[in-house]
PDB file of C-alpha atoms in Angstrom:
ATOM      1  CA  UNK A   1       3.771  11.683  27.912  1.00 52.00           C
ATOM      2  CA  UNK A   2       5.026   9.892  24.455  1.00 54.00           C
ATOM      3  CA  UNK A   3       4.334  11.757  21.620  1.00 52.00           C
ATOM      4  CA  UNK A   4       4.798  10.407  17.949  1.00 52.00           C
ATOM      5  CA  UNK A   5       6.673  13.190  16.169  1.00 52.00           C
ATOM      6  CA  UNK A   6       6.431  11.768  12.296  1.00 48.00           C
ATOM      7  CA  UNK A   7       6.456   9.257  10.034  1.00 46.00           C
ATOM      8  CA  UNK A   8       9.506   9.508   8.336  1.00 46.00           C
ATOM      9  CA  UNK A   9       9.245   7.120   5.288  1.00 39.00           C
ATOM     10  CA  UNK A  10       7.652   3.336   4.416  1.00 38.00           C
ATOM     11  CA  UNK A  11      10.027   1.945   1.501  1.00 39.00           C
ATOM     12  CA  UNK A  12       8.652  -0.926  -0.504  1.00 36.00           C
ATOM     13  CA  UNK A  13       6.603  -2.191   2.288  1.00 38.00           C
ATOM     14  CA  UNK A  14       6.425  -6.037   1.823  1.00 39.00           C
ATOM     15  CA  UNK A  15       4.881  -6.696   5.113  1.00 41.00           C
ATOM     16  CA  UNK A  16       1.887  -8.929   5.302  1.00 42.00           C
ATOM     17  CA  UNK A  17       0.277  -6.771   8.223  1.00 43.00           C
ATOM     18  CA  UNK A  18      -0.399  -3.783   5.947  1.00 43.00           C
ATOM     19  CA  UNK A  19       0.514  -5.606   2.128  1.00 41.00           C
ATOM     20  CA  UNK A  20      -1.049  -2.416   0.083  1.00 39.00           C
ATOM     21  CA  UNK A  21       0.776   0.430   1.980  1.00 37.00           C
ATOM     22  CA  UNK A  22       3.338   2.095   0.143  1.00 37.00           C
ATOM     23  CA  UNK A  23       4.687   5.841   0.180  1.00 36.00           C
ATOM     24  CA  UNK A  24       7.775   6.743  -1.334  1.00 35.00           C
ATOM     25  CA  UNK A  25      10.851   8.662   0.763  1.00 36.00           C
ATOM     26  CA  UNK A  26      12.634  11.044  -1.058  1.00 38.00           C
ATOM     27  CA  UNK A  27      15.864   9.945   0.560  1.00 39.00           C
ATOM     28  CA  UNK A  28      18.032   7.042  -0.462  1.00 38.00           C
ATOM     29  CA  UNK A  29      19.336   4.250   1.271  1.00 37.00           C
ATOM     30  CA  UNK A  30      23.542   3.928   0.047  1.00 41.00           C
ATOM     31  CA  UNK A  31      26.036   1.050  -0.027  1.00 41.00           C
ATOM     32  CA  UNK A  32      28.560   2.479   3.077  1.00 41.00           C
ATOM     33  CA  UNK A  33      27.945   5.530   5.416  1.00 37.00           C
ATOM     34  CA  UNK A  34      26.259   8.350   3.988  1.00 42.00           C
ATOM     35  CA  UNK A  35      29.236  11.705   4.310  1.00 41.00           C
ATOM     36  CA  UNK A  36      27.516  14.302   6.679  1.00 38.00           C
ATOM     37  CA  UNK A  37      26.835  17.748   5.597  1.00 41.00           C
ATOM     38  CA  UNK A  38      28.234  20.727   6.708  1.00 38.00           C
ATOM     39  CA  UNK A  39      26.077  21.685   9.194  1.00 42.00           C
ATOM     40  CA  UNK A  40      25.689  17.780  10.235  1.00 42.00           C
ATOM     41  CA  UNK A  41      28.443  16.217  12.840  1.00 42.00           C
ATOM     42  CA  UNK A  42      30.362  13.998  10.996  1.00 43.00           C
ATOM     43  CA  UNK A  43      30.791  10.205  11.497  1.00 42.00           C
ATOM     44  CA  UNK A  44      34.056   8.356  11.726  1.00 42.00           C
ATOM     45  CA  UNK A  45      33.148   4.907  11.083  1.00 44.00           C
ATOM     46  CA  UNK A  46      36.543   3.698   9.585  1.00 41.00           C
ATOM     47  CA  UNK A  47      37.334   1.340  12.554  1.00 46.00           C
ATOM     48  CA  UNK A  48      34.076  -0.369  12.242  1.00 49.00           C
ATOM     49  CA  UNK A  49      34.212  -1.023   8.103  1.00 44.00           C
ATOM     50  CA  UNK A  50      36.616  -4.286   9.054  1.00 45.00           C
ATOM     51  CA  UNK A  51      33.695  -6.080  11.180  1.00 44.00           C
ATOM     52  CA  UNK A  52      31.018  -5.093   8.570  1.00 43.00           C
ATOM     53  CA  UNK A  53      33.261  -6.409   5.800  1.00 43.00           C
ATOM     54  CA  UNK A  54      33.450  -9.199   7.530  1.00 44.00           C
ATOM     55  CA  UNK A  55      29.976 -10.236   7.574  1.00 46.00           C
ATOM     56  CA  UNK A  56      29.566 -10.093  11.273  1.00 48.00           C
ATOM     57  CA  UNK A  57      26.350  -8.989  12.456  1.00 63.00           C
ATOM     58  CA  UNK A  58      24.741  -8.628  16.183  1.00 68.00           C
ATOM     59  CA  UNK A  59      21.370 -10.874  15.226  1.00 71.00           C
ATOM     60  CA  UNK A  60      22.897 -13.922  16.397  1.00 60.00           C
ATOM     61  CA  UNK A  61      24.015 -15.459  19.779  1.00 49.00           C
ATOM     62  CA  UNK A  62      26.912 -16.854  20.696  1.00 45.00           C
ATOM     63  CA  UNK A  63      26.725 -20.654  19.996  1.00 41.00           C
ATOM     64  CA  UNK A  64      23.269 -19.517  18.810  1.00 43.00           C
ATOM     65  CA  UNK A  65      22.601 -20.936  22.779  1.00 40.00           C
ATOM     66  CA  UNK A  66      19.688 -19.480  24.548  1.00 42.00           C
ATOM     67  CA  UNK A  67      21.091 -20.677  27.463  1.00 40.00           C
ATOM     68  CA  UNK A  68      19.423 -18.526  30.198  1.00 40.00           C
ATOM     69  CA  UNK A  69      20.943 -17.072  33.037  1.00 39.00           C
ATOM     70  CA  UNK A  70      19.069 -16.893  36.043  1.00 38.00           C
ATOM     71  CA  UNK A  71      19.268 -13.609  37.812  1.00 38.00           C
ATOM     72  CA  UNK A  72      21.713 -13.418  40.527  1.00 38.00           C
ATOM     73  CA  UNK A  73      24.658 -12.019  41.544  1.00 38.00           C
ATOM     74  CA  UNK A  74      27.798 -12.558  38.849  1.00 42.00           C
ATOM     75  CA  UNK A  75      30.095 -10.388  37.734  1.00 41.00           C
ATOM     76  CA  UNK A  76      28.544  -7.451  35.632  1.00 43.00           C
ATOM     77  CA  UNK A  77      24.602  -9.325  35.748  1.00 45.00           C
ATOM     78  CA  UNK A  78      22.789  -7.553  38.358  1.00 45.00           C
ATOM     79  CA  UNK A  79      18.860  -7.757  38.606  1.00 74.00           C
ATOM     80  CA  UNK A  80      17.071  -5.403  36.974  1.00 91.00           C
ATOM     81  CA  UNK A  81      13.393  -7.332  36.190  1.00 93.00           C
ATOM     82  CA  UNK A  82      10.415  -5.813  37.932  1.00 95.00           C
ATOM     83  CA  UNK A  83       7.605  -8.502  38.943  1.00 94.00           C
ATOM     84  CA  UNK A  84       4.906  -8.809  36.345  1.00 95.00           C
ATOM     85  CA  UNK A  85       2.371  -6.662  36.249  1.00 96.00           C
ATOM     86  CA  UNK A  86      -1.201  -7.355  35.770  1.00 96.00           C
ATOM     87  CA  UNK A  87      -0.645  -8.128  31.700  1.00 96.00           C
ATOM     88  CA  UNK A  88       1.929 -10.404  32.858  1.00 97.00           C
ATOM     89  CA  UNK A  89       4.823  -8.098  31.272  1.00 98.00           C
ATOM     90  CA  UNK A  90       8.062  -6.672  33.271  1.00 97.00           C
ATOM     91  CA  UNK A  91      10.260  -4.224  33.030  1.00 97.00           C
ATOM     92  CA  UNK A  92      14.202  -4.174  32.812  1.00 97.00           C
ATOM     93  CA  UNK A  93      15.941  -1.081  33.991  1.00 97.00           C
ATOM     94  CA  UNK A  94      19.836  -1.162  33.676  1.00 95.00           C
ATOM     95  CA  UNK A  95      21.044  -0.969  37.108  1.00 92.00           C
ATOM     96  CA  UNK A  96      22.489   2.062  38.119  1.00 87.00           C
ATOM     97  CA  UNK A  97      25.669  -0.496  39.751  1.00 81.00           C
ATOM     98  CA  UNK A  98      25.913  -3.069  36.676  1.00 82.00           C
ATOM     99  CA  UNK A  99      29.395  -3.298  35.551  1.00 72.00           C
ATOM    100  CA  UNK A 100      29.942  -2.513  31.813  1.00 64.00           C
ATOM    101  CA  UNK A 101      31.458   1.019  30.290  1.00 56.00           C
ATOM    102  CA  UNK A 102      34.421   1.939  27.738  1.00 51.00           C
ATOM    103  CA  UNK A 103      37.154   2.056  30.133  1.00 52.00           C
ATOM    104  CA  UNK A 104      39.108   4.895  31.891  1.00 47.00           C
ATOM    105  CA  UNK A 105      37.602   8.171  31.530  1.00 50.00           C
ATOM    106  CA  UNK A 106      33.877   7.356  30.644  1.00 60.00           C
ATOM    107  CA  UNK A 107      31.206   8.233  32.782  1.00 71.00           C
ATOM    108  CA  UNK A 108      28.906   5.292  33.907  1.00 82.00           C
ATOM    109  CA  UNK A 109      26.304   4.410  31.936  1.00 90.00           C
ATOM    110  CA  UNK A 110      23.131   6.269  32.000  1.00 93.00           C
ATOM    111  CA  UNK A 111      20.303   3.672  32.883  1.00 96.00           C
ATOM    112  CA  UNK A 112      18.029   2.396  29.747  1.00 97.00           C
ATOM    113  CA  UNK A 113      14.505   0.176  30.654  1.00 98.00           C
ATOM    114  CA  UNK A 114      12.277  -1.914  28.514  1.00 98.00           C
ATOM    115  CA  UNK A 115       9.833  -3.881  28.526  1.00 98.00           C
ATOM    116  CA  UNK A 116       9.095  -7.875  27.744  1.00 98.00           C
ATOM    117  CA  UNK A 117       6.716 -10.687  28.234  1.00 97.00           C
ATOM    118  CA  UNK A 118       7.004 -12.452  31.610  1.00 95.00           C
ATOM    119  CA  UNK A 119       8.688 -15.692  29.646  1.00 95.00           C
ATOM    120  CA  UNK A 120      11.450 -13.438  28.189  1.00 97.00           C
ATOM    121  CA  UNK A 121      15.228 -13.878  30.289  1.00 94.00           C
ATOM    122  CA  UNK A 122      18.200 -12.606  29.955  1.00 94.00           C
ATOM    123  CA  UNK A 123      20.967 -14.591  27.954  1.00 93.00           C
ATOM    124  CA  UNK A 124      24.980 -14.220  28.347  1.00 89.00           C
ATOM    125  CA  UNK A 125      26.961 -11.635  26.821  1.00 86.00           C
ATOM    126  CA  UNK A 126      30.391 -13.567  26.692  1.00 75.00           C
ATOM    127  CA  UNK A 127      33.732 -11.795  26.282  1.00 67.00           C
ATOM    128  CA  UNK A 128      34.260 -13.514  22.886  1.00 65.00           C
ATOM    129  CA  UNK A 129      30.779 -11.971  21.868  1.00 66.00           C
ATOM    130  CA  UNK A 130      31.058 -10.578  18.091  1.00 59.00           C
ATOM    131  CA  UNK A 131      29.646  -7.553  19.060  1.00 57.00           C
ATOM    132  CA  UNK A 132      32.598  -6.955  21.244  1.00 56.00           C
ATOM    133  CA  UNK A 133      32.156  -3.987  24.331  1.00 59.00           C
ATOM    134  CA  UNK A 134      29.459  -2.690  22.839  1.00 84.00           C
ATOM    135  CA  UNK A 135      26.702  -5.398  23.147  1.00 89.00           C
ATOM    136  CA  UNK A 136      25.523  -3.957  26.821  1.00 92.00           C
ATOM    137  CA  UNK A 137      22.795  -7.089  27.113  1.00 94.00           C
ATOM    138  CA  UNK A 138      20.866 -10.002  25.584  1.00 95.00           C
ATOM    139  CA  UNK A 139      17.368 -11.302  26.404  1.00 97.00           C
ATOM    140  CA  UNK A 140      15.845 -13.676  24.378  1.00 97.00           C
ATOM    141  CA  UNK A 141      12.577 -16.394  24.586  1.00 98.00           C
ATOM    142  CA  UNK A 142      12.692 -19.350  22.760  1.00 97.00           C
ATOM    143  CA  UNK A 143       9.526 -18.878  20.915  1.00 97.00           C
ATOM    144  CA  UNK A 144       9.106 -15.739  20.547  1.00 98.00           C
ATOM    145  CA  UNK A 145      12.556 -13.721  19.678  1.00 98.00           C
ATOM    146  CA  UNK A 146      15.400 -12.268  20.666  1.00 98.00           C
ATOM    147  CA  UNK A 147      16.816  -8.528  21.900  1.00 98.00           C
ATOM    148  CA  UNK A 148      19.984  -6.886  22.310  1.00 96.00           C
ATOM    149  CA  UNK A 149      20.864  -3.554  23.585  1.00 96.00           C
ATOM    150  CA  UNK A 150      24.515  -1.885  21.840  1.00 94.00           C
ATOM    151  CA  UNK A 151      25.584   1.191  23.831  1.00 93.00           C
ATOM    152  CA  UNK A 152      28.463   2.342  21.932  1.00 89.00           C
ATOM    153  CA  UNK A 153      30.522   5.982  22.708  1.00 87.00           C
ATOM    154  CA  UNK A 154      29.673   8.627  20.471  1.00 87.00           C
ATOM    155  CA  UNK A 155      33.338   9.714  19.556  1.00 81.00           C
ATOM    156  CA  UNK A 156      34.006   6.865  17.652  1.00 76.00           C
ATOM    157  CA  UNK A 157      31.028   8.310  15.275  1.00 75.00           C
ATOM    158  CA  UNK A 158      31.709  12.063  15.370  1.00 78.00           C
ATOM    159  CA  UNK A 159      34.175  14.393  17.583  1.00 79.00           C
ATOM    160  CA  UNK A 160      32.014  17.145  18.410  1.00 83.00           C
ATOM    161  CA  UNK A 161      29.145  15.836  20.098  1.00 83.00           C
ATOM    162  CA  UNK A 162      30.424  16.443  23.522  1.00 80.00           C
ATOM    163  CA  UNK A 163      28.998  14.879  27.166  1.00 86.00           C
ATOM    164  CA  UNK A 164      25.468  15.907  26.232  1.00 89.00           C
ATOM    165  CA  UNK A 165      25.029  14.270  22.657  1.00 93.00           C
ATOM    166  CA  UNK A 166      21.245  13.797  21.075  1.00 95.00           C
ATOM    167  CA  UNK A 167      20.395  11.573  18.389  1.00 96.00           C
ATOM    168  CA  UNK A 168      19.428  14.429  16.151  1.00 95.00           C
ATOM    169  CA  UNK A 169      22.834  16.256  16.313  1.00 93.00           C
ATOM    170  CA  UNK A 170      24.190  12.627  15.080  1.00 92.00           C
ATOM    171  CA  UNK A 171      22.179  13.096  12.405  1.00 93.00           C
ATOM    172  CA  UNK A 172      18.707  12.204  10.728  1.00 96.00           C
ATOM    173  CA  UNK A 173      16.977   9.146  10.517  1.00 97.00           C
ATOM    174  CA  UNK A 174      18.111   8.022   7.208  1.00 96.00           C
ATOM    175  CA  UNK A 175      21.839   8.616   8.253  1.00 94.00           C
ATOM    176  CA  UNK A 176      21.648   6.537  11.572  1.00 95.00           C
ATOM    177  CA  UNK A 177      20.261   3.758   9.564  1.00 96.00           C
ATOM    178  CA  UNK A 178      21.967   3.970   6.874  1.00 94.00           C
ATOM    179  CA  UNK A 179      25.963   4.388   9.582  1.00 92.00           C
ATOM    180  CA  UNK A 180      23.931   1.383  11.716  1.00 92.00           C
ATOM    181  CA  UNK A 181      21.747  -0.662  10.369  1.00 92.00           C
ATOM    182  CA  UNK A 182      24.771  -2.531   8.262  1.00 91.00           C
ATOM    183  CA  UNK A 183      26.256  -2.977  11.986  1.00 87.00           C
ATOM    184  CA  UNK A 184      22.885  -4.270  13.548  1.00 92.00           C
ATOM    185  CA  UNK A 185      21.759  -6.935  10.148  1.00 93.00           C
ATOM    186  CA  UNK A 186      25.795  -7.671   8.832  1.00 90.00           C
ATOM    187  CA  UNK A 187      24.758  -6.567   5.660  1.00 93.00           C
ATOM    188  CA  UNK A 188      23.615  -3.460   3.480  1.00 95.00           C
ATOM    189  CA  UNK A 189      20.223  -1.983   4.438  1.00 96.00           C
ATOM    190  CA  UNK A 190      19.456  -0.598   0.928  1.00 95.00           C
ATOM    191  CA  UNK A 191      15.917  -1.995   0.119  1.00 96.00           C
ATOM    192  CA  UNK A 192      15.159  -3.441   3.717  1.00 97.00           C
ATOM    193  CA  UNK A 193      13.426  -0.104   5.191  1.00 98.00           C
ATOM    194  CA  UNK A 194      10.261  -0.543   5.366  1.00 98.00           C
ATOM    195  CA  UNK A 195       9.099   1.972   7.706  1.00 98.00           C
ATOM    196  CA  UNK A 196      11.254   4.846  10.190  1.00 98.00           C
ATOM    197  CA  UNK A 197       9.422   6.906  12.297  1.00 98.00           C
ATOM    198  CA  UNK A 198      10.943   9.588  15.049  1.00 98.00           C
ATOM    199  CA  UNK A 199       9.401   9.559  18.404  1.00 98.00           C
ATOM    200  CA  UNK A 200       9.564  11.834  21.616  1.00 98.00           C
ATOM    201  CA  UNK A 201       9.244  10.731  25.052  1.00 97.00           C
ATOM    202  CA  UNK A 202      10.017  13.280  27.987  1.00 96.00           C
ATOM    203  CA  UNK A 203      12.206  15.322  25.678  1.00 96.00           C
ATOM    204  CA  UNK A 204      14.480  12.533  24.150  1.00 98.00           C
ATOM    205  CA  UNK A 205      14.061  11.595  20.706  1.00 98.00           C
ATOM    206  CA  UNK A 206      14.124   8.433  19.426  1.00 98.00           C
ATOM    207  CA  UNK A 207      14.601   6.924  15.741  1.00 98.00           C
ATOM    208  CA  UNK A 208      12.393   3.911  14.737  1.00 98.00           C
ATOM    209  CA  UNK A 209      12.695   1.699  12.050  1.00 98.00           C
ATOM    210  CA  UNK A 210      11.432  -1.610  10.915  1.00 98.00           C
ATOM    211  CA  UNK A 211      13.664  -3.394   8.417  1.00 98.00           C
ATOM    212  CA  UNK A 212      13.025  -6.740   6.447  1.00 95.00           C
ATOM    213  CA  UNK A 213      15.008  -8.933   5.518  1.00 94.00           C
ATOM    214  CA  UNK A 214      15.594 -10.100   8.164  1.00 95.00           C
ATOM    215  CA  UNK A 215      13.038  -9.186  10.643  1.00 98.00           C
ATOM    216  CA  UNK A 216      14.339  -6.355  13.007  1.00 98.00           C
ATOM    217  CA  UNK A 217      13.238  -3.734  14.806  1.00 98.00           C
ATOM    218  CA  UNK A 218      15.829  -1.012  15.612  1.00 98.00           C
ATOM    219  CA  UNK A 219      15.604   2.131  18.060  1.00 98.00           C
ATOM    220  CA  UNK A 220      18.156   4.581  18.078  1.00 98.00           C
ATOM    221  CA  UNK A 221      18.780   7.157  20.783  1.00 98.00           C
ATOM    222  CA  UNK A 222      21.723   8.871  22.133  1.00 97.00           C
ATOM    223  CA  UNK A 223      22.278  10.509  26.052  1.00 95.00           C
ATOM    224  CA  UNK A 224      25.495  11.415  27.665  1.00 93.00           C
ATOM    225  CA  UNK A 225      28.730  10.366  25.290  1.00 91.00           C
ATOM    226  CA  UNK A 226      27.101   7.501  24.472  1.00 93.00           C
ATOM    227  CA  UNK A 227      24.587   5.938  21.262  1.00 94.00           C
ATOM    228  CA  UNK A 228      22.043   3.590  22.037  1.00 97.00           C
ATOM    229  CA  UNK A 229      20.715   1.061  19.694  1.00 97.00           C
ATOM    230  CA  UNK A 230      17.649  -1.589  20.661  1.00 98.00           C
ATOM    231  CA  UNK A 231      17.522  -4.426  18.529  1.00 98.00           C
ATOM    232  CA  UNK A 232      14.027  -6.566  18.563  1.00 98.00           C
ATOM    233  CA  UNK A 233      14.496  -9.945  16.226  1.00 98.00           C
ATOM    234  CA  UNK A 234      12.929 -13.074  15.331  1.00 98.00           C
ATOM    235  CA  UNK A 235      12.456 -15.589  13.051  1.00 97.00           C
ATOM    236  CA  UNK A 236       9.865 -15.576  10.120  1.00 97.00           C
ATOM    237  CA  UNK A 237       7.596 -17.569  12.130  1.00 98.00           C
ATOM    238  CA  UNK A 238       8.179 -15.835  14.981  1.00 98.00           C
ATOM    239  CA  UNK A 239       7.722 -12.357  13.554  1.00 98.00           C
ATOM    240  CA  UNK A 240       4.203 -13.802  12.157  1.00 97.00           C
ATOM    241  CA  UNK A 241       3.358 -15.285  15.321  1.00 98.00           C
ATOM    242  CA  UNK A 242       4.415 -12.472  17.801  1.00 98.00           C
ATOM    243  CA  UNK A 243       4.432  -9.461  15.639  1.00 98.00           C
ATOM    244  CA  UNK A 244       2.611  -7.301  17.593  1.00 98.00           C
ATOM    245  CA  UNK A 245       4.621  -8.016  21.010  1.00 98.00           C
ATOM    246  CA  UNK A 246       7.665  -7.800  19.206  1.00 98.00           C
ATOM    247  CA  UNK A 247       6.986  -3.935  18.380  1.00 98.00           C
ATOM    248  CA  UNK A 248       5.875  -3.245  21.863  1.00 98.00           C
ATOM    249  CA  UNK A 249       9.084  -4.778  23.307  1.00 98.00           C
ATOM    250  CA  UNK A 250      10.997  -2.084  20.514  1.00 98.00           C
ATOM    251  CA  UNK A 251       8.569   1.093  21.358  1.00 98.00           C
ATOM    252  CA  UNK A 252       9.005   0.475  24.983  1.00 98.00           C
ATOM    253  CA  UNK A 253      12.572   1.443  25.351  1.00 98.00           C
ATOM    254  CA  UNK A 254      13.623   4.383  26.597  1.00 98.00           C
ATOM    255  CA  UNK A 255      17.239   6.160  28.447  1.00 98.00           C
ATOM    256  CA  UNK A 256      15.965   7.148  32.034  1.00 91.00           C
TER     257      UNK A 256
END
């Protein structure tokens, strides 16, 4: 059963779906990657610094194409949509025989599922993708947003995690954000927080946030040797128009 652990912090919350809600965090949001503590597994991040300098960010597509790809059987894009169910939504579980992983020595990839409206497909990850490896899938609908799923291998963010990592030993919620979010928007997230919450569901925990600008939802979970991060985006008029559905597609994700 889900359980909602806390509500970590709402920074400067802008949003027209609650516009007088405020409640100040005690911790703040820095230019780079917070330095752990002690006690905290570091993060090693240096390799990554060169794409965030860069201005890349995982937001857009390719050729900003929503070219579609029908579910069959190419390389690496498996089916994994469920028929709709009575609401009309489906769920995606990563099939346990999709290609995809981090080369030689790294265990397959521990299945992840979501859910989206029936109208929602996948899209292409190319090979010249931005996002490089990491970006695991795409989905997008035309008028109503986009996804993307990064499953990235935890060593490249601290060296003593092990095969049985957990988002909490990579650290709280304001680190994650703070060592991701750049990665997920291309730019600083200092001021864009407007709310993080940390959720449970069948023992995992999951990190929640909701940053603006631009509109994103992010999820953050870890399992195995690898970091998960769920990215639910759309466009101002999208994020007005779908709001709601947007942060169901985000809360719905889960490592199975």
């Amino acid at each position: 059963m889900a359980t909602a652990l806390s509500t970590c912090c709402y920074l400067s919350w802008r949003s027209h779906h609650q516009p007088s809600s405020q409640v100040i965090c005690h911790s703040s949001l820095q230019n780079g990657v917070q330095r752990a503590s002690a006690d905290s597994a570091s993060l090693s991040l240096m390799n990554r610094r060169a794409v965030l300098a860069s201005g890349v960010c995982l937001l857009g597509f390719p050729g900003e194409s929503l070219a579609v790809v029908k579910q069959g059987l190419l390389a690496g894009r498996i089916p994994g949509l469920s028929e709709p169910d009575e609401n009309g939504w489906r769920t995606y579980r990563r099939p346990d025989d999709k290609s995809g992983g981090h080369g030689v020595g790294w265990s397959p990839i521990i299945p992840y599922a979501f859910r989206v409206p029936e109208e929602w497909e996948e899209v292409p990850v190319s090979i010249a993708d931005l996002g490089g490896t990491e970006i695991d899938l795409r989905f997008a609908n035309s008028k109503q947003g986009r996804l993307f799923v990064v499953v990235a291998p935890v060593l490249r963010f601290a060296d003593d995690l092990g095969d049985n990592a957990t988002i909490e030993k990579i650290g709280p919620p304001e680190k994650v954000i703070n060592a991701f979010g750049p990665e997920m928007i291309g730019e600083n997230v200092e001021g864009k927080v407007l709310s993080s919450n940390v959720a449970e569901h069948e023992g995992r925990m999951y990190y929640q946030f909701e940053l603006e600008p631009p509109h994103i939802f992010i999820t953050a979970t870890a399992a195995g040797n690898r970091l998960y991060l769920f990215g639910v985006t759309g466009s101002g008029l999208q994020w007005k128009r779908h709001y709601n559905d947007l942060k169901k597609i985000a809360e719905s994700f889960r490592v199975v």
